Amino acid sequence: MNPLAMEEFDALQERHSYLNEQRNDVAASRDNLLHIIKDLDSTMERVFKEAFDDVAAAFEKIFALLFPGGTGRLRLEDENDLLGTGVIVEAS
């Protein structure tokens, strides 16, 4: 029998516990970051939509003043993807 086997086993068990705690910390940090990203995306979508609506309304008014009888409008390419959509400018 190896006289150092118990010492090696205890050291490995301690190392395993330490690494397991580290893994759990990393997993918890990842979950927290994903939650923060989701909150930020939601906030950015809301703020963008509010700002876009304000700008679109002002664009229509200013366009009518600059081009009497004309109409101008801003609209989103994809209202379901506010963070990745483009803006379409319509003028006539």
PDB file of C-alpha atoms in Angstrom:
ATOM      1  CA  MET A   1       0.000   0.000   0.000  1.00  0.00           C
ATOM      2  CA  ASN A   2       1.170   3.527  -0.806  1.00  0.00           C
ATOM      3  CA  PRO A   3       1.736   5.487   2.427  1.00  0.00           C
ATOM      4  CA  LEU A   4       1.215   8.800   0.614  1.00  0.00           C
ATOM      5  CA  ALA A   5      -2.045   7.725  -1.008  1.00  0.00           C
ATOM      6  CA  MET A   6      -4.255   9.268   1.701  1.00  0.00           C
ATOM      7  CA  GLU A   7      -2.365  12.562   1.535  1.00  0.00           C
ATOM      8  CA  GLU A   8      -2.646  12.616  -2.267  1.00  0.00           C
ATOM      9  CA  PHE A   9      -6.330  11.727  -2.048  1.00  0.00           C
ATOM     10  CA  ASP A  10      -6.985  14.547   0.458  1.00  0.00           C
ATOM     11  CA  ALA A  11      -5.070  17.029  -1.700  1.00  0.00           C
ATOM     12  CA  LEU A  12      -6.985  15.981  -4.816  1.00  0.00           C
ATOM     13  CA  GLN A  13     -10.290  16.144  -2.970  1.00  0.00           C
ATOM     14  CA  GLU A  14      -9.453  19.651  -1.750  1.00  0.00           C
ATOM     15  CA  ARG A  15      -8.458  20.691  -5.293  1.00  0.00           C
ATOM     16  CA  HIS A  16     -11.682  19.216  -6.668  1.00  0.00           C
ATOM     17  CA  SER A  17     -13.759  21.168  -4.147  1.00  0.00           C
ATOM     18  CA  TYR A  18     -11.908  24.385  -4.992  1.00  0.00           C
ATOM     19  CA  LEU A  19     -12.369  23.920  -8.741  1.00  0.00           C
ATOM     20  CA  ASN A  20     -16.027  23.029  -8.274  1.00  0.00           C
ATOM     21  CA  GLU A  21     -16.575  26.270  -6.332  1.00  0.00           C
ATOM     22  CA  GLN A  22     -14.800  28.215  -9.065  1.00  0.00           C
ATOM     23  CA  ARG A  23     -16.976  26.592 -11.730  1.00  0.00           C
ATOM     24  CA  ASN A  24     -20.104  27.464  -9.765  1.00  0.00           C
ATOM     25  CA  ASP A  25     -18.923  31.072  -9.420  1.00  0.00           C
ATOM     26  CA  VAL A  26     -18.308  31.316 -13.166  1.00  0.00           C
ATOM     27  CA  ALA A  27     -21.729  29.838 -13.943  1.00  0.00           C
ATOM     28  CA  ALA A  28     -23.421  32.288 -11.555  1.00  0.00           C
ATOM     29  CA  SER A  29     -21.506  35.205 -13.077  1.00  0.00           C
ATOM     30  CA  ARG A  30     -22.541  34.092 -16.565  1.00  0.00           C
ATOM     31  CA  ASP A  31     -26.183  33.929 -15.511  1.00  0.00           C
ATOM     32  CA  ASN A  32     -25.935  37.406 -13.976  1.00  0.00           C
ATOM     33  CA  LEU A  33     -24.361  38.797 -17.142  1.00  0.00           C
ATOM     34  CA  LEU A  34     -27.045  37.256 -19.343  1.00  0.00           C
ATOM     35  CA  HIS A  35     -29.707  38.823 -17.121  1.00  0.00           C
ATOM     36  CA  ILE A  36     -27.996  42.223 -17.340  1.00  0.00           C
ATOM     37  CA  ILE A  37     -27.737  41.938 -21.133  1.00  0.00           C
ATOM     38  CA  LYS A  38     -31.433  41.096 -21.366  1.00  0.00           C
ATOM     39  CA  ASP A  39     -32.315  44.115 -19.201  1.00  0.00           C
ATOM     40  CA  LEU A  40     -30.060  46.389 -21.265  1.00  0.00           C
ATOM     41  CA  ASP A  41     -31.565  45.154 -24.527  1.00  0.00           C
ATOM     42  CA  SER A  42     -35.045  45.817 -23.194  1.00  0.00           C
ATOM     43  CA  THR A  43     -34.088  49.317 -22.040  1.00  0.00           C
ATOM     44  CA  MET A  44     -32.352  50.112 -25.347  1.00  0.00           C
ATOM     45  CA  GLU A  45     -35.405  48.948 -27.318  1.00  0.00           C
ATOM     46  CA  ARG A  46     -37.732  51.102 -25.235  1.00  0.00           C
ATOM     47  CA  VAL A  47     -35.524  54.197 -25.410  1.00  0.00           C
ATOM     48  CA  PHE A  48     -34.930  53.740 -29.148  1.00  0.00           C
ATOM     49  CA  LYS A  49     -38.644  53.332 -29.877  1.00  0.00           C
ATOM     50  CA  GLU A  50     -39.529  56.441 -27.857  1.00  0.00           C
ATOM     51  CA  ALA A  51     -36.797  58.483 -29.561  1.00  0.00           C
ATOM     52  CA  PHE A  52     -37.722  57.163 -32.999  1.00  0.00           C
ATOM     53  CA  ASP A  53     -41.383  58.038 -32.515  1.00  0.00           C
ATOM     54  CA  ASP A  54     -40.430  61.576 -31.453  1.00  0.00           C
ATOM     55  CA  VAL A  55     -38.057  62.028 -34.395  1.00  0.00           C
ATOM     56  CA  ALA A  56     -40.568  60.584 -36.879  1.00  0.00           C
ATOM     57  CA  ALA A  57     -43.281  62.990 -35.695  1.00  0.00           C
ATOM     58  CA  ALA A  58     -40.905  65.964 -35.890  1.00  0.00           C
ATOM     59  CA  PHE A  59     -39.706  64.843 -39.346  1.00  0.00           C
ATOM     60  CA  GLU A  60     -43.252  64.876 -40.697  1.00  0.00           C
ATOM     61  CA  LYS A  61     -43.857  68.405 -39.377  1.00  0.00           C
ATOM     62  CA  ILE A  62     -40.526  69.822 -40.556  1.00  0.00           C
ATOM     63  CA  PHE A  63     -40.816  68.159 -43.962  1.00  0.00           C
ATOM     64  CA  ALA A  64     -44.244  69.733 -44.497  1.00  0.00           C
ATOM     65  CA  LEU A  65     -42.808  73.165 -43.591  1.00  0.00           C
ATOM     66  CA  LEU A  66     -39.792  72.809 -45.865  1.00  0.00           C
ATOM     67  CA  PHE A  67     -41.721  71.316 -48.769  1.00  0.00           C
ATOM     68  CA  PRO A  68     -45.277  72.740 -48.784  1.00  0.00           C
ATOM     69  CA  GLY A  69     -47.686  70.201 -50.246  1.00  0.00           C
ATOM     70  CA  GLY A  70     -45.165  67.395 -49.760  1.00  0.00           C
ATOM     71  CA  THR A  71     -45.216  64.613 -47.224  1.00  0.00           C
ATOM     72  CA  GLY A  72     -42.350  62.920 -45.457  1.00  0.00           C
ATOM     73  CA  ARG A  73     -42.319  59.983 -43.143  1.00  0.00           C
ATOM     74  CA  LEU A  74     -39.875  57.766 -41.293  1.00  0.00           C
ATOM     75  CA  ARG A  75     -40.629  54.123 -40.656  1.00  0.00           C
ATOM     76  CA  LEU A  76     -38.791  51.075 -39.416  1.00  0.00           C
ATOM     77  CA  GLU A  77     -37.909  48.179 -41.696  1.00  0.00           C
ATOM     78  CA  ASP A  78     -38.682  45.630 -38.990  1.00  0.00           C
ATOM     79  CA  GLU A  79     -40.593  46.743 -35.889  1.00  0.00           C
ATOM     80  CA  ASN A  80     -40.043  43.314 -34.332  1.00  0.00           C
ATOM     81  CA  ASP A  81     -36.247  43.789 -34.284  1.00  0.00           C
ATOM     82  CA  LEU A  82     -35.699  47.286 -32.927  1.00  0.00           C
ATOM     83  CA  LEU A  83     -32.003  46.723 -32.220  1.00  0.00           C
ATOM     84  CA  GLY A  84     -31.232  45.511 -35.734  1.00  0.00           C
ATOM     85  CA  THR A  85     -33.743  47.333 -37.918  1.00  0.00           C
ATOM     86  CA  GLY A  86     -33.074  49.975 -40.496  1.00  0.00           C
ATOM     87  CA  VAL A  87     -34.938  53.242 -40.989  1.00  0.00           C
ATOM     88  CA  ILE A  88     -36.797  53.969 -44.231  1.00  0.00           C
ATOM     89  CA  VAL A  89     -37.260  57.595 -45.318  1.00  0.00           C
ATOM     90  CA  GLU A  90     -40.312  58.198 -47.483  1.00  0.00           C
ATOM     91  CA  ALA A  91     -40.802  61.511 -49.244  1.00  0.00           C
ATOM     92  CA  SER A  92     -43.248  62.653 -51.871  1.00  0.00           C
TER      93      SER A  92
END
